[in-house]
mmCIF file of C-alpha atoms and ligand atoms in Angstrom:
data_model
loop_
_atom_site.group_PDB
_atom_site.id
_atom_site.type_symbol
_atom_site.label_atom_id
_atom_site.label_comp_id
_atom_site.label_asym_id
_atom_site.label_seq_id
_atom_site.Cartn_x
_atom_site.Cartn_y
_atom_site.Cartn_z
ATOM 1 C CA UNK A 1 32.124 -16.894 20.466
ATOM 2 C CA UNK A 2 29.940 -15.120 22.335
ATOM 3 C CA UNK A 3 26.038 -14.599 21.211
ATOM 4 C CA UNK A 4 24.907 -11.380 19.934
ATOM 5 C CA UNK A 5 22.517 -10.974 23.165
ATOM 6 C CA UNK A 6 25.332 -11.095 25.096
ATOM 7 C CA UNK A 7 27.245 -8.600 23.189
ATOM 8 C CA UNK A 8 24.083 -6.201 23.734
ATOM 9 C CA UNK A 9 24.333 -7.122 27.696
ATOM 10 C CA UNK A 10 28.194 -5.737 27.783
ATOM 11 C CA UNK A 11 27.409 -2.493 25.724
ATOM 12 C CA UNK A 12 24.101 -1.830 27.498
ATOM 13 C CA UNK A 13 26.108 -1.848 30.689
ATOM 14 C CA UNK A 14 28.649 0.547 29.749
ATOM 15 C CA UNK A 15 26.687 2.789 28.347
ATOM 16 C CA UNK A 16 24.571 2.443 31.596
ATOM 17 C CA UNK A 17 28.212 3.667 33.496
ATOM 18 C CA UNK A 18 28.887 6.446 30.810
ATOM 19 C CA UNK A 19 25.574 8.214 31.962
ATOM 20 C CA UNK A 20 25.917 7.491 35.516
ATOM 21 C CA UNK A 21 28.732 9.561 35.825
ATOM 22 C CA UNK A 22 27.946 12.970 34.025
ATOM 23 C CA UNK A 23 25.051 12.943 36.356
ATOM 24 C CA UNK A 24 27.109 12.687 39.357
ATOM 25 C CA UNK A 25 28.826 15.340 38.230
ATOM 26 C CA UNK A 26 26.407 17.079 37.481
ATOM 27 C CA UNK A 27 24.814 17.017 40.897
ATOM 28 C CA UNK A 28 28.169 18.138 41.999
ATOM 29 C CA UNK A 29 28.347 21.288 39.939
ATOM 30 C CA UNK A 30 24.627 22.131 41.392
ATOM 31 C CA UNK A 31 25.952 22.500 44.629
ATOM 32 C CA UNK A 32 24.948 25.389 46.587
ATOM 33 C CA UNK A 33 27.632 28.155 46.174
ATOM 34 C CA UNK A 34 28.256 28.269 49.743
ATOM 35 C CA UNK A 35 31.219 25.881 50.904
ATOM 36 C CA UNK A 36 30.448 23.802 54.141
ATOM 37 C CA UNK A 37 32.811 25.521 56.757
ATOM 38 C CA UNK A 38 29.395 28.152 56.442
ATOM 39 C CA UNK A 39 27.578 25.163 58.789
ATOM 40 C CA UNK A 40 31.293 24.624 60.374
ATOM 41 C CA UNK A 41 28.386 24.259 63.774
ATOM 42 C CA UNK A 42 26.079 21.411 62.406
ATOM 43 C CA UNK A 43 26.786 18.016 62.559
ATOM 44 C CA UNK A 44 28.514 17.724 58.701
ATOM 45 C CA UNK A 45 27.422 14.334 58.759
ATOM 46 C CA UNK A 46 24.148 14.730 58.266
ATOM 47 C CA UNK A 47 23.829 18.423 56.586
ATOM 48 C CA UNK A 48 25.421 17.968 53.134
ATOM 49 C CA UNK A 49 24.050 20.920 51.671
ATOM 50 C CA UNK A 50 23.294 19.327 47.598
ATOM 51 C CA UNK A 51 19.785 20.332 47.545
ATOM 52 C CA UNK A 52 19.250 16.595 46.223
ATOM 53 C CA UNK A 53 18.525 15.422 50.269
ATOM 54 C CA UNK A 54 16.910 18.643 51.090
ATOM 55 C CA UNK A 55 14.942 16.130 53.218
ATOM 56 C CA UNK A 56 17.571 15.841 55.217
ATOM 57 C CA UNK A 57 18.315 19.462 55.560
ATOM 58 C CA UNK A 58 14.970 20.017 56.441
ATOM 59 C CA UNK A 59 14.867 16.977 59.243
ATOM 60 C CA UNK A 60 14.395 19.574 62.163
ATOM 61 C CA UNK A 61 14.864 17.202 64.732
ATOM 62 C CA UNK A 62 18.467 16.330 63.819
ATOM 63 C CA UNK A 63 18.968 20.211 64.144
ATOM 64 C CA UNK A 64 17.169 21.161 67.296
ATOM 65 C CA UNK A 65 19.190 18.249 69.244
ATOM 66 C CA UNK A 66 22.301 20.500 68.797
ATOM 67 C CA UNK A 67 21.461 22.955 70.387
ATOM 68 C CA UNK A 68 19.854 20.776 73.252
ATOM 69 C CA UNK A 69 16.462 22.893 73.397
ATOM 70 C CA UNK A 70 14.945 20.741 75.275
ATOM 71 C CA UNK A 71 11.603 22.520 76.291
ATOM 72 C CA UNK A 72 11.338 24.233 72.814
ATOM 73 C CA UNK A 73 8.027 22.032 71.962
ATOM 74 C CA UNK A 74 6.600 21.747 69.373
ATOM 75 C CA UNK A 75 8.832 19.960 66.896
ATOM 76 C CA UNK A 76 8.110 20.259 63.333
ATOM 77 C CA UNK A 77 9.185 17.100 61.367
ATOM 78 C CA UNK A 78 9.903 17.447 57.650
ATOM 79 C CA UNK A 79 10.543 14.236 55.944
ATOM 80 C CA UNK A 80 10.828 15.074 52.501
ATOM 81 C CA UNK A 81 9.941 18.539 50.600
ATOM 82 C CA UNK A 82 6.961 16.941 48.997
ATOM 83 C CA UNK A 83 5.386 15.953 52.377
ATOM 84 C CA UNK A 84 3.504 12.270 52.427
ATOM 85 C CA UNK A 85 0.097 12.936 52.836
ATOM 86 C CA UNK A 86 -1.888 10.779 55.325
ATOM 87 C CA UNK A 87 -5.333 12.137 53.727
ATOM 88 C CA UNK A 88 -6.059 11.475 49.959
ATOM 89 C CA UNK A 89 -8.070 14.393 49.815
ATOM 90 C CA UNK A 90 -5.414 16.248 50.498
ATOM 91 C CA UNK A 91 -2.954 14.997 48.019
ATOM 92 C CA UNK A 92 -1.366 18.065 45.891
ATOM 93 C CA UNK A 93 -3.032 17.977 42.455
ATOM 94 C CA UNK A 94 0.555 18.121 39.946
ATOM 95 C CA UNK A 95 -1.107 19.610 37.212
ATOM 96 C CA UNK A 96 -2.401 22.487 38.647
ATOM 97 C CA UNK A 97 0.638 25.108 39.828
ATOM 98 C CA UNK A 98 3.852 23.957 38.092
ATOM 99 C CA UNK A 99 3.455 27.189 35.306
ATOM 100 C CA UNK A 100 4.318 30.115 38.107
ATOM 101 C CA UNK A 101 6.760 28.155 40.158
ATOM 102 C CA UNK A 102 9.843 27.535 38.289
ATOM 103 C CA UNK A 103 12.377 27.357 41.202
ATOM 104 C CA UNK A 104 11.289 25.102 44.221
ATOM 105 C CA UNK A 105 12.177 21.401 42.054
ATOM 106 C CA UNK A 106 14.599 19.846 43.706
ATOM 107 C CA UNK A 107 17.438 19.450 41.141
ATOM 108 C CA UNK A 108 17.309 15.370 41.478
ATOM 109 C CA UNK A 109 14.737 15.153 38.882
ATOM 110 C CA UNK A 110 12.267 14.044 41.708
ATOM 111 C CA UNK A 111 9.206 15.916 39.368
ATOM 112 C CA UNK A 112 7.497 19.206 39.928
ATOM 113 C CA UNK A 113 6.292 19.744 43.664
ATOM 114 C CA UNK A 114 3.055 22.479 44.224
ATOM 115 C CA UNK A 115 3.117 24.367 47.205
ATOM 116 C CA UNK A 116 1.315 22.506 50.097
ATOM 117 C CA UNK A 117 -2.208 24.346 50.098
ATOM 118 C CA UNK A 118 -2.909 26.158 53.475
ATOM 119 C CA UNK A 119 -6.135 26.589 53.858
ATOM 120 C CA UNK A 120 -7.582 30.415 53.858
ATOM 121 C CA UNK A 121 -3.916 31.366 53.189
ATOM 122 C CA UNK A 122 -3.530 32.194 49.003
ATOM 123 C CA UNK A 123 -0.741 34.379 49.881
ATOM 124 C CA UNK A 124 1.412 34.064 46.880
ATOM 125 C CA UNK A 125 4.478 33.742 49.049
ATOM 126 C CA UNK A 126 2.783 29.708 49.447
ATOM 127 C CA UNK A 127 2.788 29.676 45.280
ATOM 128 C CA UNK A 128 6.080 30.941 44.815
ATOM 129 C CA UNK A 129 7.522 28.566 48.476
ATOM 130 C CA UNK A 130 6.713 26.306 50.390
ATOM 131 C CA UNK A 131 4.529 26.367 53.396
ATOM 132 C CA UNK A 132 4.640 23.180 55.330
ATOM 133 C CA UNK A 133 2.406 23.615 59.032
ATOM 134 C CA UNK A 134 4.082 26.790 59.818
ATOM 135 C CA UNK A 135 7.475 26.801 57.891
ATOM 136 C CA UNK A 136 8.379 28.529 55.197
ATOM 137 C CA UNK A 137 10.580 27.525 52.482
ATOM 138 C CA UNK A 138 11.885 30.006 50.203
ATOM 139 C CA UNK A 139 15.648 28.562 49.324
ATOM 140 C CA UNK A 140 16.661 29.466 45.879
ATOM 141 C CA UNK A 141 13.460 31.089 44.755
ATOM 142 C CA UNK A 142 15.086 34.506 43.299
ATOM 143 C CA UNK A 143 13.637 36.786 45.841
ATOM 144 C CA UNK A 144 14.796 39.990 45.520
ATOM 145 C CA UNK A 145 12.382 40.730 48.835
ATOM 146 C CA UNK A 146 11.098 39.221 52.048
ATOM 147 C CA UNK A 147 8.152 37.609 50.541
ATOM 148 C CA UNK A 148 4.642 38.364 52.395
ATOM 149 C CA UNK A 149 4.406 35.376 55.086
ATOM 150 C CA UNK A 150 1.414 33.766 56.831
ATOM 151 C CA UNK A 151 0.636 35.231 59.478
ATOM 152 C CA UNK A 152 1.413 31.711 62.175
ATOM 153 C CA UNK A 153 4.720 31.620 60.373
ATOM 154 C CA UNK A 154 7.501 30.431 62.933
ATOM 155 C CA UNK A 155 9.970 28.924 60.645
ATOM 156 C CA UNK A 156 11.430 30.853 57.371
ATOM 157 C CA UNK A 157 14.124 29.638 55.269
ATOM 158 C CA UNK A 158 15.210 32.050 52.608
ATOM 159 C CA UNK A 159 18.286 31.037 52.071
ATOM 160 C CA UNK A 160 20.575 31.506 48.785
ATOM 161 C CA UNK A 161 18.599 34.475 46.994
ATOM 162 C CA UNK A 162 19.116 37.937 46.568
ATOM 163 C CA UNK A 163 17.336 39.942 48.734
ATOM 164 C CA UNK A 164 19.439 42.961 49.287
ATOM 165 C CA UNK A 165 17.874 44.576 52.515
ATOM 166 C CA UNK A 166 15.696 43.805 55.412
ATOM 167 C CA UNK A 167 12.774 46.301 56.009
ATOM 168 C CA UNK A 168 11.058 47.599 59.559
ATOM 169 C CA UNK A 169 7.800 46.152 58.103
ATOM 170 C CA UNK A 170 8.872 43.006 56.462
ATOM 171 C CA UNK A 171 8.060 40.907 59.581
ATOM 172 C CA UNK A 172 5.558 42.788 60.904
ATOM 173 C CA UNK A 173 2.908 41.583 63.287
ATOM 174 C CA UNK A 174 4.603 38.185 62.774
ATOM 175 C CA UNK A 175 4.943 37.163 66.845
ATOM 176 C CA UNK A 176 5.265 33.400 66.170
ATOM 177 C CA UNK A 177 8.172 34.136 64.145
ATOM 178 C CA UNK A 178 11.111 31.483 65.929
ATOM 179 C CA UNK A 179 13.502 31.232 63.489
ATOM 180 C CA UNK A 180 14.909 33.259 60.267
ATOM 181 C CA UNK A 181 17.289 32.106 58.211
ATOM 182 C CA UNK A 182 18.741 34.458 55.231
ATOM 183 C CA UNK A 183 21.884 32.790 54.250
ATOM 184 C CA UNK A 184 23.832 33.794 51.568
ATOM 185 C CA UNK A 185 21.828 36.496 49.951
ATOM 186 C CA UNK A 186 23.157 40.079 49.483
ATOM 187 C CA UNK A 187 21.352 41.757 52.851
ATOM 188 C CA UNK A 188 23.719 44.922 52.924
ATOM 189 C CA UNK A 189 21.131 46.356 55.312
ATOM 190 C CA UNK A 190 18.773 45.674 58.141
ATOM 191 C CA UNK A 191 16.176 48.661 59.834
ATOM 192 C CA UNK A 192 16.599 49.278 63.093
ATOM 193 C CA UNK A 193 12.943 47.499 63.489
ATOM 194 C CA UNK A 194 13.247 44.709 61.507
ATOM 195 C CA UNK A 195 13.561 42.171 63.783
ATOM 196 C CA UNK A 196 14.126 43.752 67.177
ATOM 197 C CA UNK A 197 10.263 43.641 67.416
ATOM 198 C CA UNK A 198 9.528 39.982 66.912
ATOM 199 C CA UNK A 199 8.697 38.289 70.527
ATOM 200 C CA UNK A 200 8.861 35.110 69.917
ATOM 201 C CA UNK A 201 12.838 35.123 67.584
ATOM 202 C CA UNK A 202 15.162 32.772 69.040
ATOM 203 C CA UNK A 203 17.742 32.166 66.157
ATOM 204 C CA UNK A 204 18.513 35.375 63.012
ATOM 205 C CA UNK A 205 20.599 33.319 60.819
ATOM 206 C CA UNK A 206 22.527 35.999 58.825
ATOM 207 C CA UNK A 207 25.667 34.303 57.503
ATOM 208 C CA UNK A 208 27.480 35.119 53.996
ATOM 209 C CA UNK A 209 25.719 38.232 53.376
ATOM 210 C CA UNK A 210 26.460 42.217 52.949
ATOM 211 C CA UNK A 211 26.090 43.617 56.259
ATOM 212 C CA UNK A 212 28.346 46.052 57.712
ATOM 213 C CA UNK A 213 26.314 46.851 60.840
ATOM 214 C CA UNK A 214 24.553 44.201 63.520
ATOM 215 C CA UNK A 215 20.472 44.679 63.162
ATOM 216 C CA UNK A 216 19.124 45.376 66.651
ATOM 217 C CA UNK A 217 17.732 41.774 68.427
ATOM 218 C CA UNK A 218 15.004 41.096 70.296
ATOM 219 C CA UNK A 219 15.551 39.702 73.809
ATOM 220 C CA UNK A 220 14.082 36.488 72.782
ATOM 221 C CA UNK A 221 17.044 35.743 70.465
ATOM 222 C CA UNK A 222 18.956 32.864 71.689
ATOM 223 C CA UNK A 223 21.338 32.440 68.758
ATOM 224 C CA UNK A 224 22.677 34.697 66.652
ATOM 225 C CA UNK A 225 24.853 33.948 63.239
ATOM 226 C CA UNK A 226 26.262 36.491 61.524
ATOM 227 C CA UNK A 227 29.109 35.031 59.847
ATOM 228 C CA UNK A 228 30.897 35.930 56.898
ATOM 229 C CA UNK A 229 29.916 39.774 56.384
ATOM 230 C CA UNK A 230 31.579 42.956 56.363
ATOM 231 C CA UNK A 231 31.078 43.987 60.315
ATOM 232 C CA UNK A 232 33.499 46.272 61.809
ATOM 233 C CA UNK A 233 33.522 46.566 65.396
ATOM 234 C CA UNK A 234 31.833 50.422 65.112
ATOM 235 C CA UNK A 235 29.004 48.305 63.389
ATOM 236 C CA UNK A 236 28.007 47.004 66.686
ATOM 237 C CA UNK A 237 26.075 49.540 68.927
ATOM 238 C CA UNK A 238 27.773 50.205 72.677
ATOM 239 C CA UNK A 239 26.727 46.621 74.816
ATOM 240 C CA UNK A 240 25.034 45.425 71.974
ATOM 241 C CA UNK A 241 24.669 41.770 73.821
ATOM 242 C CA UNK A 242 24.562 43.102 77.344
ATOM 243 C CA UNK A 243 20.644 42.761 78.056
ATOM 244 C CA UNK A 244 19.752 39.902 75.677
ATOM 245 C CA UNK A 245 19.863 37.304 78.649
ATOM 246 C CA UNK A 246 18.730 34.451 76.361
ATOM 247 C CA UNK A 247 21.904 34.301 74.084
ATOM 248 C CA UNK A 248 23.526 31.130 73.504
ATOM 249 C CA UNK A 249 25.510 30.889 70.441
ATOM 250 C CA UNK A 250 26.990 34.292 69.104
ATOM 251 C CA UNK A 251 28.930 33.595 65.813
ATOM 252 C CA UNK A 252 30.428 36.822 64.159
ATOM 253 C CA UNK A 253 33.376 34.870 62.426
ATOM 254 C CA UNK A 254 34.941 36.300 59.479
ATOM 255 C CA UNK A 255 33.754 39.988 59.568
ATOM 256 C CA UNK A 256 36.088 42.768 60.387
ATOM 257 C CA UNK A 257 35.514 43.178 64.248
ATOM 258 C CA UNK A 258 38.563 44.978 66.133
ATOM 259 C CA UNK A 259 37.483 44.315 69.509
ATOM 260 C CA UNK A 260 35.755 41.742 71.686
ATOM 261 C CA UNK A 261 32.314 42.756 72.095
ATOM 262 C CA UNK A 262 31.514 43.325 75.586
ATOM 263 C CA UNK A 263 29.490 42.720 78.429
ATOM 264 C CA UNK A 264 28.590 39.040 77.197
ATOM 265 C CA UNK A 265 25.631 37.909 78.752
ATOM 266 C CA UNK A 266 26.223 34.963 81.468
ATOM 267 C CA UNK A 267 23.646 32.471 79.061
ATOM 268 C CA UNK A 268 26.385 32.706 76.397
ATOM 269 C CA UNK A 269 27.797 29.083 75.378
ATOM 270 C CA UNK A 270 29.587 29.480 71.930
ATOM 271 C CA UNK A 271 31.367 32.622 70.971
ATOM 272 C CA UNK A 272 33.120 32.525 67.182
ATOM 273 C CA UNK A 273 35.523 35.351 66.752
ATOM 274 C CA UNK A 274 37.898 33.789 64.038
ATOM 275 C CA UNK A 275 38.990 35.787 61.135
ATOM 276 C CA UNK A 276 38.402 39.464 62.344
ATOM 277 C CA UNK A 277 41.281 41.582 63.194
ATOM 278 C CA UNK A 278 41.651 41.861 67.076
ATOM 279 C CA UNK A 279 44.794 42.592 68.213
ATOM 280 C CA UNK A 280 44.449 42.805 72.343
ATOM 281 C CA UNK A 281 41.809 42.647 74.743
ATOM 282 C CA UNK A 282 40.342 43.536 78.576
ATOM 283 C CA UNK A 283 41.693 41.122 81.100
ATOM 284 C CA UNK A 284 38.202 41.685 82.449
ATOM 285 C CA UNK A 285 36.338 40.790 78.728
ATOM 286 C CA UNK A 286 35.854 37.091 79.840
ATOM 287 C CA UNK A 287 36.054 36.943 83.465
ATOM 288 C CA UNK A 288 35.469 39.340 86.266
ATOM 289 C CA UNK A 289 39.644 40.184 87.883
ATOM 290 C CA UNK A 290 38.035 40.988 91.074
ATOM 291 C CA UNK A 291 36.498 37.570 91.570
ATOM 292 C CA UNK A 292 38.533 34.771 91.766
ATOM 293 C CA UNK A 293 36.194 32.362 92.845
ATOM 294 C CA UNK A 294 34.488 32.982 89.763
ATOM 295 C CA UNK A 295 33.772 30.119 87.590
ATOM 296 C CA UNK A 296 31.708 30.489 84.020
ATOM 297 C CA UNK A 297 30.704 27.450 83.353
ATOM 298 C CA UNK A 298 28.372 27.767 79.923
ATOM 299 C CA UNK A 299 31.368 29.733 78.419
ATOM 300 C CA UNK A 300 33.040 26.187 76.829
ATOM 301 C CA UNK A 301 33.200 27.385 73.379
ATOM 302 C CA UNK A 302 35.512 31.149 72.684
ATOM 303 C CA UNK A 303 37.102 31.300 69.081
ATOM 304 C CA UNK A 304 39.813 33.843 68.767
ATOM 305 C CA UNK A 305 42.095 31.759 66.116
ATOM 306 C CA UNK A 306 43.192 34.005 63.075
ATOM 307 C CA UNK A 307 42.931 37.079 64.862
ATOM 308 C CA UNK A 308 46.276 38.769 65.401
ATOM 309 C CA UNK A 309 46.302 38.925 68.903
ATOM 310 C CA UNK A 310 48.182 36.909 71.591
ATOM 311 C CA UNK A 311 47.032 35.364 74.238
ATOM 312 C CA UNK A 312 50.123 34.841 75.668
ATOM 313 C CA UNK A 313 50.064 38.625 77.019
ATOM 314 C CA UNK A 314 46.564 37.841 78.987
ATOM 315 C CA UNK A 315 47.261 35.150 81.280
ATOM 316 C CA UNK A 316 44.881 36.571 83.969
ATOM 317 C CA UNK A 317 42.150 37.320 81.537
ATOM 318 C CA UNK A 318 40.508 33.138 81.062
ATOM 319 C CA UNK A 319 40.464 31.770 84.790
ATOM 320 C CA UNK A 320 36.891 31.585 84.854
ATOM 321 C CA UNK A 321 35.884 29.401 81.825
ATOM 322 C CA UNK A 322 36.396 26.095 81.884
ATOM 323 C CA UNK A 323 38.584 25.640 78.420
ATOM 324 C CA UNK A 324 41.072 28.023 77.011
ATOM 325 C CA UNK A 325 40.330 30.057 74.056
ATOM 326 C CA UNK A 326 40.697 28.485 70.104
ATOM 327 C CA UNK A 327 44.033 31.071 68.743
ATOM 328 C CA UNK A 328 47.619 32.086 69.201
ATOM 329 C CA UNK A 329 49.271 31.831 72.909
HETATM 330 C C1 NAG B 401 53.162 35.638 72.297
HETATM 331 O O1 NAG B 401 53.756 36.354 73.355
HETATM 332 C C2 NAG B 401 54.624 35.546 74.153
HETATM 333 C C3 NAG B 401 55.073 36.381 75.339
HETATM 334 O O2 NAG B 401 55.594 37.608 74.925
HETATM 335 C C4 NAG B 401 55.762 35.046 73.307
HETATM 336 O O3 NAG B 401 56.634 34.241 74.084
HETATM 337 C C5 NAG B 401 55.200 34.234 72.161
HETATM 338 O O4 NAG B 401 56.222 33.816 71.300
HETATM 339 C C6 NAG B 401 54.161 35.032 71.379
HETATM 340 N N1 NAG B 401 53.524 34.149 70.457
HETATM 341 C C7 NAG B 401 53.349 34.448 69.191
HETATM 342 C C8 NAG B 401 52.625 33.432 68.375
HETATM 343 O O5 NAG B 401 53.722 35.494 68.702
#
């Protein structure tokens, strides 16, 4: 027979298991709505996108390795969202901002986090995000607009809003501005100035959005991801790539590109084409016919898979690059 403590000990723990699991699910269901071939280019292992480890999202360092940016100094380190502060006095007082800033908890019940205070910088964009040194983190805030941005800003994540268009002065003035990420909002268009302007912009992180027409880059840019939109090859302007000598990574997957965009600048690493409709190409689009001692050695990375063409029917058109392009042969 067993004692009544006992019996309390048994029920105790499965009730304990019969709330552990709705929350699990739970978590599941709070998932982001974008599915993780989006980050198909970060290491998986360590970029689950639940917003419960945004720390690790945010963990910069992992990211940066990637793309081997070696001399891109400073790095910004972002343990958790609610940053560990080494000075009491600066500890964020909890009581004071959680009324106006409904969105920026982090769904794992890990309590209300304020906005970091900046120092001379009440912009309300550091109310409604989160400015951390000089990122900005906007992700699931409901924006509707580019929210006004301190002016040292070099590191914006907006991702999974609304915002519906990128304006000439959104960014203006902003010439620390490295990287901009507006995933999965509904940007159906870009002005010509918007970011073509910005000095300092090495990566415009565009993917799952609206756009049927490429924004104009600065020369700075050294990655571009525009990824799941509505592109059409007559939404690229004539050598759209041609001058911007910096360009590494140039992702355009799943848009509705007819062609191979060309000149590609000699920098270029990583080119995703997958999931457009080409149908042929230039023998020359790759690799130069009239130079067979030609050899293109950052090229390693072409995506042509789920495109209707064959390669079969361009066997002079890849000597140069040191791997065969992803798709049909
Ligand atoms: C591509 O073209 C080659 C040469 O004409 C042909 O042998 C091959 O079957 C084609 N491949 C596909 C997937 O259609």
């Amino acid at each position: 027979r067993m004692c009544p403590l006992g019996w309390l000990g048994v029920a105790s723990l499965c009730l304990g298991t019969l709330w552990a699991v709705p929350a699990q699910e739970r978590r599941k269901a709070e998932k982001p709505k974008a599915d993780l071939t989006l980050y198909e280019n970060l290491d998986l292992d360590n970029y689950d996108l639940t917003l419960d480890n945004y720390g690790e999202i945010l963990d910069l360092s992992n990211y940066e390795e990637l793309y081997d940016y070696g001399d891109l100094a400073p790095k910004i380190e972002v343990g958790t969202l609610a940053p560990r502060p080494r000075d009491p006095k600066t500890l964020p007082d909890l009581g004071e901002t959680t009324a106006g800033t409904p969105k920026l908890q982090p769904p794992s019940g890990a309590g209300p986090v304020p906005p970091a205070p900046i120092p001379g910088q009440a912009l309300p964009s550091c109310r409604l995000c989160l400015c951390l040194g000089t990122s900005v983190y906007c992700d699931d805030a409901d924006l509707e607009h580019i929210p006004a941005l301190p002016p040292d800003t070099a590191y914006l994540y907006a991702r999974f809003n609304r915002i519906g268009a990128v304006r000439a002065g959104d960014f203006r003035g902003l010439e620390k501005l490295k990287r901009i990420d507006l995933s999965s909002n509904s940007i159906s268009w870009a002005d010509a100035d918007a970011f073509r302007l910005l000095p300092s912009l090495q990566e415009l992180l565009l993917p799952e959005n609206r756009l049927t027409a490429l924004p104009e880059l600065p020369r700075s840019i050294v990655r571009l991801d525009a990824r799941l939109n509505r592109i059409p090859s007559a939404g690229l302007r004539p050598e759209a790539f041609r001058d911007l000598k910096q360009l590494q990574f140039l992702h355009l997957s799943d848009n509705q590109l007819d062609f191979i965009p060309v000149p590609l600048p000699e920098s270029l690493r990583s080119l995703h084409l997958q999931n457009n409709n080409i149908r042929t190409m230039h023998e020359d689009t790759f690799c130069d016919s009239q130079d067979h001692g030609q050899i293109r050695r950052a090229l390693e990375d072409i995506r042509l898979d789920g495109n209707p063409i064959n390669l079969s029917l361009f066997p002079n058109a890849f000597f140069c690059l040191p791997r065969l392009p992803t798709g049909r042969f």
